[in-house]
Amino acid sequence: MNDVSKAGQMQYVSSEAPPIDLGRNFPPPSPVVQRALTETFAHFAGRNIADAIRFPRFMGTASDRDVGAMWLSQRLGKKPSAERVLLTNGSQSALAMLMARFVKPGGILLTEELTYPAIKPLSSLFGIELRAVSMDLWGLDPASLEDACVELGGNARALYCMPTLHNPTSATMSVARRADIASVARRHNLWLFEDDIYGILPEEALPPLSLYAPERSWYILGLSKCLAAQLRVAYVVGPNSDLSERLFWPGVRTTNWMVAPLAAEVASNWLASGIGSEILRSVRAETLKRRALAASILPRMQLSPREFNYHLWIDLPDKWQLDAFVKAVLDAGVIVGSGESFAVNNQQGDRNFRIGLGVPSDEEELVRGLTAIASVIDADSGSRVNS
């Protein structure tokens, strides 16, 4: 999902080159995308594409949904019924509809204590109270979720979480933890909104949380983090076809959750033709290269070069305060993500920052950015704690 950190929102005015953007979290550039677009539009030229974009594409065509179901089978273990699959205008639009329909104004949405930044303004927009649930190194803590549900009673309506390659921490829940969270959700009648946008990046990943409680789960898999950042298409799998259609159809006149027809055409073409899988393989390969570079330039950070995600969650050196560090890095010509921008409450995130490896157009630019960060981390002149 697209998120802009506090650092990313800073205005940078300089006659010099713009700062290197390691704050946003987009997939690294794939050499396959240019060819894919050329071939796709050549394919469109041979058919009446005007009819395909003449009308809205509510929920996707039957073909869109069938192709999406096949793509989803990579994560769900088998192809879901196409009638359960909806195409939406990206994961954020899907979440907006789920929050509006299931949590509603005055309700409480539970989420990890560090989470996708857009959840906070979305909750505020709908009059929803957002409550943080504690995490550990392996993600959302089931015992803390149980405690929150008991404390809040029936006011907690749903849980939004990212079980695989969590943003920003990269935590991945174990199978046992997924089963425990599903049990808590059943016990307290919680809806589950699973954001699996990074879950397709590893060649092998654990089964989605939604498989452990399918009757109450809404599984979301977007394309913007695995294929192309501005391909605003996300597939949503509901508990059943009737509930899926009844949930989303009322928003047709009041929201923009519907997928753009041309984006749907591109997505369906890529997935059906195999180009999507080719792009995904190239993104995986480039991600591993970039993680290896980061591990070599930031050796003290103990980064694993074998993880397939392209964001790094890094502990702030003891001598620094977060705001001072982010500013020092910006002064060195690099944007990083402030940990506080991911925190539900003010008590988390102030000792971490996030690096996104995907935005730089080439490895040379990435190396310059990482080297600048390493220089700031290693700087020992003066006291930084009280800067």
Short mmCIF file of C-alpha atoms in Angstrom, two decimals, residues 151-374:
data_model
loop_
_atom_site.label_atom_id
_atom_site.label_comp_id
_atom_site.label_asym_id
_atom_site.label_seq_id
_atom_site.Cartn_x
_atom_site.Cartn_y
_atom_site.Cartn_z
CA GLU A 151 -11.73 -4.90 27.91
CA LEU A 152 -13.76 -3.44 25.06
CA GLY A 153 -16.53 -5.99 24.99
CA GLY A 154 -18.69 -5.86 21.91
CA ASN A 155 -17.42 -2.42 20.91
CA ALA A 156 -14.44 -3.95 19.11
CA ARG A 157 -15.88 -4.79 15.71
CA ALA A 158 -12.90 -5.81 13.58
CA LEU A 159 -9.15 -6.38 13.42
CA TYR A 160 -7.00 -4.97 10.63
CA CYS A 161 -3.60 -6.63 10.42
CA MET A 162 -0.72 -7.56 8.15
CA PRO A 163 0.44 -11.06 9.16
CA THR A 164 3.12 -11.52 6.47
CA LEU A 165 6.02 -9.07 6.08
CA HIS A 166 4.28 -6.50 8.23
CA ASN A 167 4.71 -2.85 7.36
CA PRO A 168 6.84 -1.34 8.83
CA THR A 169 8.51 -4.03 10.98
CA SER A 170 8.70 -6.95 8.48
CA ALA A 171 7.39 -9.27 11.23
CA THR A 172 5.76 -12.48 10.00
CA MET A 173 3.39 -14.45 12.21
CA SER A 174 3.92 -18.17 12.72
CA VAL A 175 1.25 -20.69 11.75
CA ALA A 176 0.41 -21.23 15.42
CA ARG A 177 -0.01 -17.50 15.98
CA ARG A 178 -2.34 -17.18 12.99
CA ALA A 179 -4.48 -19.98 14.38
CA ASP A 180 -4.52 -18.34 17.83
CA ILE A 181 -5.63 -14.98 16.39
CA ALA A 182 -8.37 -16.70 14.40
CA SER A 183 -9.58 -18.34 17.63
CA VAL A 184 -9.71 -15.00 19.42
CA ALA A 185 -11.65 -13.49 16.52
CA ARG A 186 -14.21 -16.29 16.66
CA ARG A 187 -14.53 -16.06 20.42
CA HIS A 188 -15.21 -12.32 20.32
CA ASN A 189 -17.05 -12.12 17.00
CA LEU A 190 -14.43 -9.96 15.29
CA TRP A 191 -14.26 -9.44 11.56
CA LEU A 192 -10.76 -9.91 10.16
CA PHE A 193 -9.40 -7.52 7.54
CA GLU A 194 -6.20 -9.16 6.30
CA ASP A 195 -3.84 -7.02 4.24
CA ASP A 196 -1.54 -9.42 2.40
CA ILE A 197 -0.01 -6.90 0.05
CA TYR A 198 3.55 -8.06 0.78
CA GLY A 199 2.63 -11.72 1.27
CA ILE A 200 3.13 -12.62 -2.38
CA LEU A 201 6.72 -11.35 -2.46
CA PRO A 202 8.39 -14.42 -0.88
CA GLU A 203 8.74 -17.47 -3.10
CA GLU A 204 7.30 -19.44 -0.21
CA ALA A 205 5.12 -17.85 2.46
CA LEU A 206 2.93 -19.11 5.27
CA PRO A 207 -0.80 -19.51 4.59
CA PRO A 208 -2.85 -16.33 5.03
CA LEU A 209 -4.61 -15.71 8.33
CA SER A 210 -7.92 -15.69 6.45
CA LEU A 211 -7.69 -19.44 5.86
CA TYR A 212 -7.96 -20.04 9.61
CA ALA A 213 -11.29 -18.21 9.95
CA PRO A 214 -12.73 -17.90 6.42
CA GLU A 215 -16.26 -17.22 7.60
CA ARG A 216 -15.24 -13.83 9.09
CA SER A 217 -12.28 -12.85 6.93
CA TRP A 218 -11.83 -10.29 4.20
CA TYR A 219 -8.60 -11.04 2.38
CA ILE A 220 -6.98 -8.20 0.39
CA LEU A 221 -4.18 -8.63 -2.14
CA GLY A 222 -3.15 -5.55 -4.10
CA LEU A 223 -0.83 -5.34 -7.10
CA SER A 224 0.91 -2.05 -6.29
CA LYS A 225 3.62 -3.63 -4.13
CA CYS A 226 4.41 -6.64 -6.29
CA LEU A 227 4.01 -5.47 -9.90
CA ALA A 228 3.86 -1.69 -10.33
CA ALA A 229 3.29 1.05 -7.78
CA GLN A 230 0.63 2.89 -9.76
CA LEU A 231 -1.34 -0.16 -10.86
CA ARG A 232 -4.20 0.63 -8.51
CA VAL A 233 -5.92 -2.73 -8.45
CA ALA A 234 -6.61 -4.87 -5.39
CA TYR A 235 -8.47 -8.16 -5.17
CA VAL A 236 -10.77 -8.72 -2.21
CA VAL A 237 -12.00 -12.18 -1.23
CA GLY A 238 -15.06 -12.21 1.00
CA PRO A 239 -16.52 -15.03 3.11
CA ASN A 240 -19.13 -15.76 0.43
CA SER A 241 -20.37 -14.30 -2.84
CA ASP A 242 -23.62 -12.91 -1.47
CA LEU A 243 -21.93 -10.96 1.33
CA SER A 244 -19.24 -9.66 -1.01
CA GLU A 245 -21.73 -8.14 -3.43
CA ARG A 246 -24.08 -6.81 -0.74
CA LEU A 247 -21.21 -5.11 1.07
CA PHE A 248 -19.68 -3.24 -1.84
CA TRP A 249 -22.62 -2.44 -4.10
CA PRO A 250 -24.13 0.34 -1.90
CA GLY A 251 -20.87 2.30 -2.16
CA VAL A 252 -21.17 2.66 -5.92
CA ARG A 253 -22.87 6.06 -5.70
CA THR A 254 -20.90 7.51 -2.81
CA THR A 255 -17.28 6.31 -3.02
CA ASN A 256 -14.52 5.62 -5.52
CA TRP A 257 -13.82 2.03 -4.49
CA MET A 258 -14.52 0.75 -8.02
CA VAL A 259 -11.51 -0.19 -10.12
CA ALA A 260 -10.70 2.02 -13.11
CA PRO A 261 -11.64 0.05 -16.26
CA LEU A 262 -8.31 0.61 -18.02
CA ALA A 263 -6.38 -0.46 -14.92
CA ALA A 264 -8.52 -3.59 -14.73
CA GLU A 265 -7.80 -4.32 -18.40
CA VAL A 266 -4.05 -4.00 -17.84
CA ALA A 267 -4.15 -6.12 -14.67
CA SER A 268 -6.21 -8.90 -16.23
CA ASN A 269 -4.00 -8.95 -19.31
CA TRP A 270 -0.82 -9.19 -17.26
CA LEU A 271 -2.11 -11.92 -14.97
CA ALA A 272 -3.73 -14.03 -17.69
CA SER A 273 -0.75 -13.82 -20.07
CA GLY A 274 1.89 -14.69 -17.48
CA ILE A 275 3.54 -11.27 -17.70
CA GLY A 276 2.48 -10.57 -14.11
CA SER A 277 4.39 -13.62 -12.88
CA GLU A 278 7.42 -12.53 -14.90
CA ILE A 279 7.33 -9.05 -13.35
CA LEU A 280 6.97 -10.56 -9.88
CA ARG A 281 10.04 -12.75 -10.40
CA SER A 282 12.07 -9.74 -11.50
CA VAL A 283 10.90 -7.71 -8.48
CA ARG A 284 11.95 -10.56 -6.19
CA ALA A 285 15.38 -10.77 -7.80
CA GLU A 286 15.96 -7.01 -7.61
CA THR A 287 14.74 -6.94 -4.00
CA LEU A 288 17.33 -9.55 -3.00
CA LYS A 289 20.08 -7.55 -4.73
CA ARG A 290 19.06 -4.38 -2.94
CA ARG A 291 18.81 -6.07 0.44
CA ALA A 292 22.29 -7.50 -0.05
CA LEU A 293 23.58 -4.00 -0.80
CA ALA A 294 21.90 -2.67 2.35
CA ALA A 295 23.41 -5.46 4.44
CA SER A 296 26.89 -4.65 3.13
CA ILE A 297 26.58 -0.88 3.64
CA LEU A 298 24.80 -1.07 7.00
CA PRO A 299 26.55 -4.10 8.57
CA ARG A 300 25.84 -3.01 12.14
CA MET A 301 22.11 -3.24 11.46
CA GLN A 302 22.31 -7.07 11.09
CA LEU A 303 20.00 -7.21 8.09
CA SER A 304 19.09 -10.54 6.54
CA PRO A 305 19.82 -10.46 2.79
CA ARG A 306 17.43 -13.33 2.12
CA GLU A 307 14.13 -11.68 3.03
CA PHE A 308 12.03 -10.75 0.03
CA ASN A 309 10.62 -7.48 1.31
CA TYR A 310 12.12 -4.16 0.33
CA HIS A 311 11.57 -2.17 3.51
CA LEU A 312 13.89 -2.21 6.51
CA TRP A 313 12.86 -1.34 10.07
CA ILE A 314 15.93 -0.11 11.88
CA ASP A 315 16.60 0.68 15.52
CA LEU A 316 17.68 4.26 16.10
CA PRO A 317 21.21 4.53 17.48
CA ASP A 318 21.15 5.36 21.18
CA LYS A 319 22.82 8.74 20.77
CA TRP A 320 20.05 10.08 18.54
CA GLN A 321 16.55 11.39 18.97
CA LEU A 322 14.28 10.50 16.08
CA ASP A 323 13.46 13.99 14.80
CA ALA A 324 17.11 15.03 14.93
CA PHE A 325 18.18 11.89 13.10
CA VAL A 326 15.58 12.25 10.33
CA LYS A 327 16.64 15.87 9.85
CA ALA A 328 20.34 14.97 9.80
CA VAL A 329 19.69 12.32 7.17
CA LEU A 330 17.67 14.82 5.12
CA ASP A 331 20.51 17.32 5.41
CA ALA A 332 22.74 14.57 4.00
CA GLY A 333 20.40 14.32 1.02
CA VAL A 334 18.20 11.34 1.91
CA ILE A 335 14.57 10.90 3.00
CA VAL A 336 13.75 8.07 5.43
CA GLY A 337 10.49 7.13 7.11
CA SER A 338 10.01 8.33 10.68
CA GLY A 339 8.90 5.50 12.95
CA GLU A 340 6.34 7.75 14.61
CA SER A 341 4.32 7.98 11.40
CA PHE A 342 3.40 4.29 11.79
CA ALA A 343 2.42 4.46 15.46
CA VAL A 344 -1.22 4.30 16.54
CA ASN A 345 -0.26 5.89 19.85
CA ASN A 346 2.57 8.27 20.63
CA GLN A 347 4.33 5.68 22.79
CA GLN A 348 5.62 3.61 19.85
CA GLY A 349 7.93 4.21 16.92
CA ASP A 350 10.14 6.91 18.39
CA ARG A 351 13.21 4.65 18.41
CA ASN A 352 12.97 3.37 14.85
CA PHE A 353 13.05 4.51 11.26
CA ARG A 354 12.15 2.76 8.02
CA ILE A 355 14.19 2.53 4.84
CA GLY A 356 12.42 1.73 1.58
CA LEU A 357 14.79 0.20 -0.96
CA GLY A 358 12.53 0.34 -3.99
CA VAL A 359 12.20 3.96 -5.10
CA PRO A 360 15.76 4.68 -6.37
CA SER A 361 15.88 4.18 -10.12
CA ASP A 362 19.14 2.25 -10.02
CA GLU A 363 21.56 0.64 -7.61
CA GLU A 364 24.02 3.54 -7.83
CA GLU A 365 21.43 5.93 -6.42
CA LEU A 366 20.52 3.43 -3.71
CA VAL A 367 24.16 3.00 -2.71
CA ARG A 368 24.58 6.78 -2.40
CA GLY A 369 21.52 6.99 -0.17
CA LEU A 370 22.49 4.07 2.06
CA THR A 371 26.07 5.34 2.34
CA ALA A 372 24.79 8.75 3.46
CA ILE A 373 22.65 7.09 6.14
CA ALA A 374 25.61 5.00 7.31
#
